[in-house]
């Protein structure tokens, strides 16, 4: 059973890994991904706000985590996705998986972050240095990244 | 009359000036696509915003939906832009 948290609180990688290992038992590999608010190429950005659909978001993540646990024979899995305003350099999302061997842990982590980007209802708004706010447009590249997992 | 709960997210919420509302639908509104058409018929921001159908996604009772998805009394129907999380 995956651990899932959606909310404004930040997370600490060491604390989360200790919790993951406590839940996992005897494992040989842990892999993780952390998404971070970056500056923005086109216009300088100072922060980002993450909006979500309470209820549906948690359900969608639970569903993809359960799928990953089965498909990659995970011993444990943690997904934390923050909401609200996050400053430049702040952590947005953590995916962490544990299992017997490295390849399944690495693949399960990539699988989860690829699906999170297209199937969990979150919306990003960028706060630019000039005071304007813009909603981020969805990227076709994200759909392609998720689609590669449909033909293993 | 069939009462449903509507939720709007991201720029749809901002441009409609509404996060959540209950609406009573007239007979003949049986799908998400019908609902979008009926909402556009309210005019104003609804007419302007909800014509951008290529940029609008939906969910019925917290499952992703399409224009053909049936809706029933008491449903929670959400309208939102393509998602951009992770």
PDB file of C-alpha atoms in Angstrom:
ATOM      1  CA  UNK A   1       0.000   0.000   0.000  1.00  0.00           C
ATOM      2  CA  UNK A   2       1.615   3.208  -1.172  1.00  0.00           C
ATOM      3  CA  UNK A   3       1.966   6.262   1.058  1.00  0.00           C
ATOM      4  CA  UNK A   4       0.438   9.317  -0.610  1.00  0.00           C
ATOM      5  CA  UNK A   5       0.334  12.895   0.635  1.00  0.00           C
ATOM      6  CA  UNK A   6      -1.027  15.934  -1.196  1.00  0.00           C
ATOM      7  CA  UNK A   7      -0.788  19.283   0.552  1.00  0.00           C
ATOM      8  CA  UNK A   8       1.276  22.396   1.220  1.00  0.00           C
ATOM      9  CA  UNK A   9       3.892  20.892   3.595  1.00  0.00           C
ATOM     10  CA  UNK A  10       7.478  20.548   2.381  1.00  0.00           C
ATOM     11  CA  UNK A  11       9.312  17.215   2.698  1.00  0.00           C
ATOM     12  CA  UNK A  12      12.753  16.002   3.712  1.00  0.00           C
ATOM     13  CA  UNK A  13      14.348  13.284   1.575  1.00  0.00           C
ATOM     14  CA  UNK A  14      16.108  11.575   4.501  1.00  0.00           C
ATOM     15  CA  UNK A  15      12.965  11.450   6.621  1.00  0.00           C
ATOM     16  CA  UNK A  16      10.924  10.072   3.730  1.00  0.00           C
ATOM     17  CA  UNK A  17      13.537   7.446   2.889  1.00  0.00           C
ATOM     18  CA  UNK A  18      13.624   6.253   6.508  1.00  0.00           C
ATOM     19  CA  UNK A  19       9.828   5.894   6.451  1.00  0.00           C
ATOM     20  CA  UNK A  20       9.939   4.096   3.093  1.00  0.00           C
ATOM     21  CA  UNK A  21      12.585   1.644   4.327  1.00  0.00           C
ATOM     22  CA  UNK A  22      10.671   0.989   7.525  1.00  0.00           C
ATOM     23  CA  UNK A  23       7.646   0.013   5.412  1.00  0.00           C
ATOM     24  CA  UNK A  24       9.626  -1.968   2.829  1.00  0.00           C
ATOM     25  CA  UNK A  25      11.484  -4.575   4.909  1.00  0.00           C
ATOM     26  CA  UNK A  26      14.238  -6.480   3.103  1.00  0.00           C
ATOM     27  CA  UNK A  27      15.034  -4.614  -0.126  1.00  0.00           C
ATOM     28  CA  UNK A  28      17.995  -4.095  -2.436  1.00  0.00           C
ATOM     29  CA  UNK A  29      17.173  -0.791  -4.095  1.00  0.00           C
ATOM     30  CA  UNK A  30      15.572   2.601  -3.502  1.00  0.00           C
ATOM     31  CA  UNK A  31      15.068   5.117  -6.313  1.00  0.00           C
ATOM     32  CA  UNK A  32      13.631   8.617  -6.100  1.00  0.00           C
ATOM     33  CA  UNK A  33      12.677  11.629  -8.169  1.00  0.00           C
ATOM     34  CA  UNK A  34      12.260  15.182  -6.851  1.00  0.00           C
ATOM     35  CA  UNK A  35      10.701  17.937  -8.970  1.00  0.00           C
ATOM     36  CA  UNK A  36      11.893  21.489  -8.229  1.00  0.00           C
ATOM     37  CA  UNK A  37      10.574  24.949  -9.185  1.00  0.00           C
ATOM     38  CA  UNK A  38      13.019  26.288 -11.767  1.00  0.00           C
ATOM     39  CA  UNK A  39      13.576  29.800 -13.047  1.00  0.00           C
ATOM     40  CA  UNK A  40      11.858  29.611 -16.413  1.00  0.00           C
ATOM     41  CA  UNK A  41      13.593  30.097 -19.751  1.00  0.00           C
ATOM     42  CA  UNK A  42      11.398  32.744 -21.381  1.00  0.00           C
ATOM     43  CA  UNK A  43      10.620  35.069 -18.462  1.00  0.00           C
ATOM     44  CA  UNK A  44      12.201  35.228 -14.979  1.00  0.00           C
ATOM     45  CA  UNK A  45       9.948  33.579 -12.392  1.00  0.00           C
ATOM     46  CA  UNK A  46       9.828  34.057  -8.638  1.00  0.00           C
ATOM     47  CA  UNK A  47       7.385  31.347  -7.532  1.00  0.00           C
ATOM     48  CA  UNK A  48       4.777  28.854  -8.665  1.00  0.00           C
ATOM     49  CA  UNK A  49       1.314  28.008  -7.324  1.00  0.00           C
ATOM     50  CA  UNK A  50      -0.018  24.468  -7.560  1.00  0.00           C
ATOM     51  CA  UNK A  51      -3.796  24.063  -7.614  1.00  0.00           C
ATOM     52  CA  UNK A  52      -5.388  20.614  -7.350  1.00  0.00           C
ATOM     53  CA  UNK A  53      -8.763  18.867  -7.265  1.00  0.00           C
ATOM     54  CA  UNK A  54      -9.100  17.623  -3.671  1.00  0.00           C
ATOM     55  CA  UNK A  55     -10.298  14.044  -3.604  1.00  0.00           C
ATOM     56  CA  UNK A  56      -9.781  13.248  -7.269  1.00  0.00           C
ATOM     57  CA  UNK A  57      -6.051  13.998  -7.064  1.00  0.00           C
ATOM     58  CA  UNK A  58      -5.489  11.574  -4.182  1.00  0.00           C
ATOM     59  CA  UNK A  59      -7.607   8.902  -5.906  1.00  0.00           C
ATOM     60  CA  UNK A  60      -5.717   9.286  -9.187  1.00  0.00           C
ATOM     61  CA  UNK A  61      -2.330   8.984  -7.471  1.00  0.00           C
ATOM     62  CA  UNK A  62      -3.465   5.989  -5.398  1.00  0.00           C
ATOM     63  CA  UNK A  63      -4.612   4.265  -8.572  1.00  0.00           C
ATOM     64  CA  UNK A  64      -1.317   4.808 -10.443  1.00  0.00           C
ATOM     65  CA  UNK A  65       0.726   3.850  -7.357  1.00  0.00           C
ATOM     66  CA  UNK A  66      -1.223   0.585  -6.991  1.00  0.00           C
ATOM     67  CA  UNK A  67      -0.579  -0.122 -10.677  1.00  0.00           C
ATOM     68  CA  UNK A  68       3.163   0.552 -10.214  1.00  0.00           C
ATOM     69  CA  UNK A  69       3.351  -1.623  -7.101  1.00  0.00           C
ATOM     70  CA  UNK A  70       1.990  -4.582  -9.046  1.00  0.00           C
ATOM     71  CA  UNK A  71       3.755  -3.993 -12.347  1.00  0.00           C
ATOM     72  CA  UNK A  72       7.220  -3.484 -10.821  1.00  0.00           C
ATOM     73  CA  UNK A  73       6.755  -5.735  -7.727  1.00  0.00           C
ATOM     74  CA  UNK A  74       7.509  -2.858  -5.367  1.00  0.00           C
ATOM     75  CA  UNK A  75       8.005  -3.453  -1.646  1.00  0.00           C
ATOM     76  CA  UNK A  76       7.064   0.151  -0.843  1.00  0.00           C
ATOM     77  CA  UNK A  77       6.270   3.421  -2.569  1.00  0.00           C
ATOM     78  CA  UNK A  78       5.850   7.066  -1.463  1.00  0.00           C
ATOM     79  CA  UNK A  79       4.391   9.933  -3.448  1.00  0.00           C
ATOM     80  CA  UNK A  80       4.264  13.446  -2.006  1.00  0.00           C
ATOM     81  CA  UNK A  81       2.919  16.302  -4.125  1.00  0.00           C
ATOM     82  CA  UNK A  82       2.840  19.823  -2.734  1.00  0.00           C
ATOM     83  CA  UNK A  83       0.122  22.389  -3.351  1.00  0.00           C
ATOM     84  CA  UNK A  84      -0.110  26.149  -2.909  1.00  0.00           C
ATOM     85  CA  UNK A  85       2.642  28.703  -3.499  1.00  0.00           C
ATOM     86  CA  UNK A  86       6.209  27.355  -3.761  1.00  0.00           C
ATOM     87  CA  UNK A  87       9.175  29.729  -4.238  1.00  0.00           C
ATOM     88  CA  UNK A  88      11.908  29.359  -6.856  1.00  0.00           C
ATOM     89  CA  UNK A  89      14.122  26.400  -5.898  1.00  0.00           C
ATOM     90  CA  UNK A  90      11.406  24.828  -3.749  1.00  0.00           C
ATOM     91  CA  UNK A  91      10.489  21.165  -3.904  1.00  0.00           C
ATOM     92  CA  UNK A  92       7.235  20.282  -5.710  1.00  0.00           C
ATOM     93  CA  UNK A  93       7.017  16.524  -5.845  1.00  0.00           C
ATOM     94  CA  UNK A  94       8.689  13.386  -4.487  1.00  0.00           C
ATOM     95  CA  UNK A  95       8.355   9.890  -5.923  1.00  0.00           C
ATOM     96  CA  UNK A  96      10.265   7.165  -4.077  1.00  0.00           C
ATOM     97  CA  UNK A  97      10.142   3.437  -4.679  1.00  0.00           C
ATOM     98  CA  UNK A  98      11.767   0.409  -3.048  1.00  0.00           C
ATOM     99  CA  UNK A  99      12.157  -3.140  -4.274  1.00  0.00           C
ATOM    100  CA  UNK A 100      14.620  -5.983  -4.710  1.00  0.00           C
ATOM    101  CA  UNK A 101      16.675  -4.682  -7.609  1.00  0.00           C
ATOM    102  CA  UNK A 102      17.702  -1.397  -9.216  1.00  0.00           C
ATOM    103  CA  UNK A 103      16.001  -1.652 -12.604  1.00  0.00           C
ATOM    104  CA  UNK A 104      12.490  -2.082 -11.248  1.00  0.00           C
ATOM    105  CA  UNK A 105      13.007   0.758  -8.736  1.00  0.00           C
ATOM    106  CA  UNK A 106      14.295   3.118 -11.449  1.00  0.00           C
ATOM    107  CA  UNK A 107      11.554   2.130 -13.902  1.00  0.00           C
ATOM    108  CA  UNK A 108       8.766   2.410 -11.310  1.00  0.00           C
ATOM    109  CA  UNK A 109       9.952   5.900 -10.355  1.00  0.00           C
ATOM    110  CA  UNK A 110       9.979   7.041 -13.999  1.00  0.00           C
ATOM    111  CA  UNK A 111       6.579   5.413 -14.585  1.00  0.00           C
ATOM    112  CA  UNK A 112       5.035   7.239 -11.627  1.00  0.00           C
ATOM    113  CA  UNK A 113       6.372  10.697 -12.435  1.00  0.00           C
ATOM    114  CA  UNK A 114       5.437  10.313 -16.118  1.00  0.00           C
ATOM    115  CA  UNK A 115       1.847   9.387 -15.179  1.00  0.00           C
ATOM    116  CA  UNK A 116       1.612  12.045 -12.460  1.00  0.00           C
ATOM    117  CA  UNK A 117       2.286  14.676 -15.111  1.00  0.00           C
ATOM    118  CA  UNK A 118      -0.659  13.646 -17.282  1.00  0.00           C
ATOM    119  CA  UNK A 119      -3.183  11.884 -15.054  1.00  0.00           C
ATOM    120  CA  UNK A 120      -3.223  13.598 -11.652  1.00  0.00           C
ATOM    121  CA  UNK A 121      -5.318  16.785 -11.629  1.00  0.00           C
ATOM    122  CA  UNK A 122      -2.847  19.553 -10.748  1.00  0.00           C
ATOM    123  CA  UNK A 123      -2.460  22.924 -12.434  1.00  0.00           C
ATOM    124  CA  UNK A 124       0.635  25.144 -12.262  1.00  0.00           C
ATOM    125  CA  UNK A 125       0.558  28.914 -12.281  1.00  0.00           C
ATOM    126  CA  UNK A 126       3.833  30.815 -12.685  1.00  0.00           C
ATOM    127  CA  UNK A 127       4.430  34.085 -10.839  1.00  0.00           C
ATOM    128  CA  UNK A 128       6.799  36.150 -12.984  1.00  0.00           C
ATOM    129  CA  UNK A 129       9.297  38.713 -11.752  1.00  0.00           C
ATOM    130  CA  UNK A 130       7.415  41.504 -13.568  1.00  0.00           C
ATOM    131  CA  UNK A 131       4.331  40.831 -11.422  1.00  0.00           C
ATOM    132  CA  UNK A 132       2.243  38.951 -13.978  1.00  0.00           C
ATOM    133  CA  UNK A 133       0.832  35.468 -13.395  1.00  0.00           C
ATOM    134  CA  UNK A 134       0.439  32.869 -16.133  1.00  0.00           C
ATOM    135  CA  UNK A 135      -1.102  29.389 -16.160  1.00  0.00           C
ATOM    136  CA  UNK A 136       1.300  26.794 -17.548  1.00  0.00           C
ATOM    137  CA  UNK A 137       0.101  25.140 -20.772  1.00  0.00           C
ATOM    138  CA  UNK A 138       0.127  21.330 -20.999  1.00  0.00           C
ATOM    139  CA  UNK A 139       3.002  19.886 -23.040  1.00  0.00           C
ATOM    140  CA  UNK A 140       2.614  17.200 -25.699  1.00  0.00           C
ATOM    141  CA  UNK A 141       6.003  15.845 -24.589  1.00  0.00           C
ATOM    142  CA  UNK A 142       4.425  14.880 -21.260  1.00  0.00           C
ATOM    143  CA  UNK A 143       1.744  12.815 -23.042  1.00  0.00           C
ATOM    144  CA  UNK A 144       4.470  11.051 -25.045  1.00  0.00           C
ATOM    145  CA  UNK A 145       6.471  10.295 -21.889  1.00  0.00           C
ATOM    146  CA  UNK A 146       3.457   8.634 -20.274  1.00  0.00           C
ATOM    147  CA  UNK A 147       2.440   6.825 -23.480  1.00  0.00           C
ATOM    148  CA  UNK A 148       5.731   4.895 -23.638  1.00  0.00           C
ATOM    149  CA  UNK A 149       4.612   2.913 -20.583  1.00  0.00           C
ATOM    150  CA  UNK A 150       1.545   1.603 -22.412  1.00  0.00           C
ATOM    151  CA  UNK A 151       3.653  -0.661 -24.657  1.00  0.00           C
ATOM    152  CA  UNK A 152       6.150  -2.357 -22.325  1.00  0.00           C
TER     153      UNK A 152
ATOM    154  CA  UNK B   1     -35.133  19.263 -13.148  1.00  0.00           C
ATOM    155  CA  UNK B   2     -31.868  17.488 -12.363  1.00  0.00           C
ATOM    156  CA  UNK B   3     -29.503  19.065  -9.856  1.00  0.00           C
ATOM    157  CA  UNK B   4     -25.747  18.575 -10.276  1.00  0.00           C
ATOM    158  CA  UNK B   5     -22.702  20.073  -8.583  1.00  0.00           C
ATOM    159  CA  UNK B   6     -20.176  21.828 -10.830  1.00  0.00           C
ATOM    160  CA  UNK B   7     -16.529  22.493  -9.963  1.00  0.00           C
ATOM    161  CA  UNK B   8     -14.142  24.708 -11.962  1.00  0.00           C
ATOM    162  CA  UNK B   9     -10.365  24.761 -11.709  1.00  0.00           C
ATOM    163  CA  UNK B  10      -7.368  26.906 -12.736  1.00  0.00           C
ATOM    164  CA  UNK B  11      -8.081  29.529 -15.430  1.00  0.00           C
ATOM    165  CA  UNK B  12     -11.650  28.301 -15.897  1.00  0.00           C
ATOM    166  CA  UNK B  13     -12.323  29.103 -12.230  1.00  0.00           C
ATOM    167  CA  UNK B  14     -10.680  32.508 -12.535  1.00  0.00           C
ATOM    168  CA  UNK B  15     -12.337  33.539 -15.781  1.00  0.00           C
ATOM    169  CA  UNK B  16     -15.787  32.332 -14.725  1.00  0.00           C
ATOM    170  CA  UNK B  17     -15.349  33.926 -11.304  1.00  0.00           C
ATOM    171  CA  UNK B  18     -16.740  30.750  -9.731  1.00  0.00           C
ATOM    172  CA  UNK B  19     -15.144  27.721  -8.049  1.00  0.00           C
ATOM    173  CA  UNK B  20     -18.259  25.704  -7.366  1.00  0.00           C
ATOM    174  CA  UNK B  21     -22.010  25.884  -7.964  1.00  0.00           C
ATOM    175  CA  UNK B  22     -25.129  23.760  -7.939  1.00  0.00           C
ATOM    176  CA  UNK B  23     -27.277  23.970 -11.044  1.00  0.00           C
ATOM    177  CA  UNK B  24     -30.715  22.607 -11.934  1.00  0.00           C
ATOM    178  CA  UNK B  25     -30.601  21.272 -15.492  1.00  0.00           C
ATOM    179  CA  UNK B  26     -33.648  21.144 -17.765  1.00  0.00           C
ATOM    180  CA  UNK B  27     -34.725  17.842 -19.328  1.00  0.00           C
ATOM    181  CA  UNK B  28     -32.622  16.712 -22.285  1.00  0.00           C
ATOM    182  CA  UNK B  29     -29.220  17.406 -20.742  1.00  0.00           C
ATOM    183  CA  UNK B  30     -27.813  13.878 -20.562  1.00  0.00           C
ATOM    184  CA  UNK B  31     -24.060  14.158 -21.190  1.00  0.00           C
ATOM    185  CA  UNK B  32     -21.058  16.357 -20.378  1.00  0.00           C
ATOM    186  CA  UNK B  33     -21.262  17.739 -23.926  1.00  0.00           C
ATOM    187  CA  UNK B  34     -24.935  18.675 -23.405  1.00  0.00           C
ATOM    188  CA  UNK B  35     -23.983  20.369 -20.131  1.00  0.00           C
ATOM    189  CA  UNK B  36     -21.244  22.430 -21.808  1.00  0.00           C
ATOM    190  CA  UNK B  37     -23.735  23.561 -24.440  1.00  0.00           C
ATOM    191  CA  UNK B  38     -26.282  24.502 -21.790  1.00  0.00           C
ATOM    192  CA  UNK B  39     -23.666  26.417 -19.771  1.00  0.00           C
ATOM    193  CA  UNK B  40     -22.577  28.348 -22.894  1.00  0.00           C
ATOM    194  CA  UNK B  41     -26.217  29.299 -23.335  1.00  0.00           C
ATOM    195  CA  UNK B  42     -26.056  31.243 -20.071  1.00  0.00           C
ATOM    196  CA  UNK B  43     -24.000  33.833 -21.986  1.00  0.00           C
ATOM    197  CA  UNK B  44     -21.406  36.216 -20.544  1.00  0.00           C
ATOM    198  CA  UNK B  45     -18.201  34.605 -19.284  1.00  0.00           C
ATOM    199  CA  UNK B  46     -19.705  31.137 -19.724  1.00  0.00           C
ATOM    200  CA  UNK B  47     -20.240  31.698 -23.441  1.00  0.00           C
ATOM    201  CA  UNK B  48     -16.746  33.145 -23.853  1.00  0.00           C
ATOM    202  CA  UNK B  49     -14.764  30.661 -21.753  1.00  0.00           C
ATOM    203  CA  UNK B  50     -16.554  27.401 -22.535  1.00  0.00           C
ATOM    204  CA  UNK B  51     -16.170  27.740 -26.298  1.00  0.00           C
ATOM    205  CA  UNK B  52     -12.468  26.892 -25.912  1.00  0.00           C
ATOM    206  CA  UNK B  53     -13.380  23.208 -25.979  1.00  0.00           C
ATOM    207  CA  UNK B  54      -9.934  22.086 -27.172  1.00  0.00           C
ATOM    208  CA  UNK B  55      -8.517  23.440 -23.896  1.00  0.00           C
ATOM    209  CA  UNK B  56     -11.216  22.040 -21.578  1.00  0.00           C
ATOM    210  CA  UNK B  57     -11.193  18.649 -19.860  1.00  0.00           C
ATOM    211  CA  UNK B  58     -13.822  17.151 -17.569  1.00  0.00           C
ATOM    212  CA  UNK B  59     -14.404  14.642 -14.804  1.00  0.00           C
ATOM    213  CA  UNK B  60     -17.637  13.067 -13.578  1.00  0.00           C
ATOM    214  CA  UNK B  61     -17.625  11.929  -9.954  1.00  0.00           C
ATOM    215  CA  UNK B  62     -13.820  12.272  -9.947  1.00  0.00           C
ATOM    216  CA  UNK B  63     -13.180  10.073 -12.996  1.00  0.00           C
ATOM    217  CA  UNK B  64     -11.905  11.618 -16.226  1.00  0.00           C
ATOM    218  CA  UNK B  65     -14.771  12.045 -18.687  1.00  0.00           C
ATOM    219  CA  UNK B  66     -15.448  13.034 -22.284  1.00  0.00           C
ATOM    220  CA  UNK B  67     -18.263  14.962 -23.961  1.00  0.00           C
ATOM    221  CA  UNK B  68     -20.124  11.653 -24.404  1.00  0.00           C
ATOM    222  CA  UNK B  69     -19.978  10.715 -20.690  1.00  0.00           C
ATOM    223  CA  UNK B  70     -23.517  10.494 -19.219  1.00  0.00           C
ATOM    224  CA  UNK B  71     -24.451  12.678 -16.249  1.00  0.00           C
ATOM    225  CA  UNK B  72     -27.094  12.012 -13.620  1.00  0.00           C
ATOM    226  CA  UNK B  73     -28.796  13.839 -10.775  1.00  0.00           C
ATOM    227  CA  UNK B  74     -26.417  14.377  -7.859  1.00  0.00           C
ATOM    228  CA  UNK B  75     -23.238  14.025  -9.944  1.00  0.00           C
ATOM    229  CA  UNK B  76     -20.112  16.052  -9.224  1.00  0.00           C
ATOM    230  CA  UNK B  77     -18.904  17.382 -12.573  1.00  0.00           C
ATOM    231  CA  UNK B  78     -15.575  19.190 -12.837  1.00  0.00           C
ATOM    232  CA  UNK B  79     -14.360  21.324 -15.750  1.00  0.00           C
ATOM    233  CA  UNK B  80     -10.677  22.223 -16.003  1.00  0.00           C
ATOM    234  CA  UNK B  81      -7.756  22.816 -18.395  1.00  0.00           C
ATOM    235  CA  UNK B  82      -5.352  20.008 -19.415  1.00  0.00           C
ATOM    236  CA  UNK B  83      -3.391  19.148 -16.294  1.00  0.00           C
ATOM    237  CA  UNK B  84       0.145  20.390 -15.619  1.00  0.00           C
ATOM    238  CA  UNK B  85       1.352  18.833 -12.382  1.00  0.00           C
ATOM    239  CA  UNK B  86       4.445  16.853 -11.412  1.00  0.00           C
TER     240      UNK B  86
END
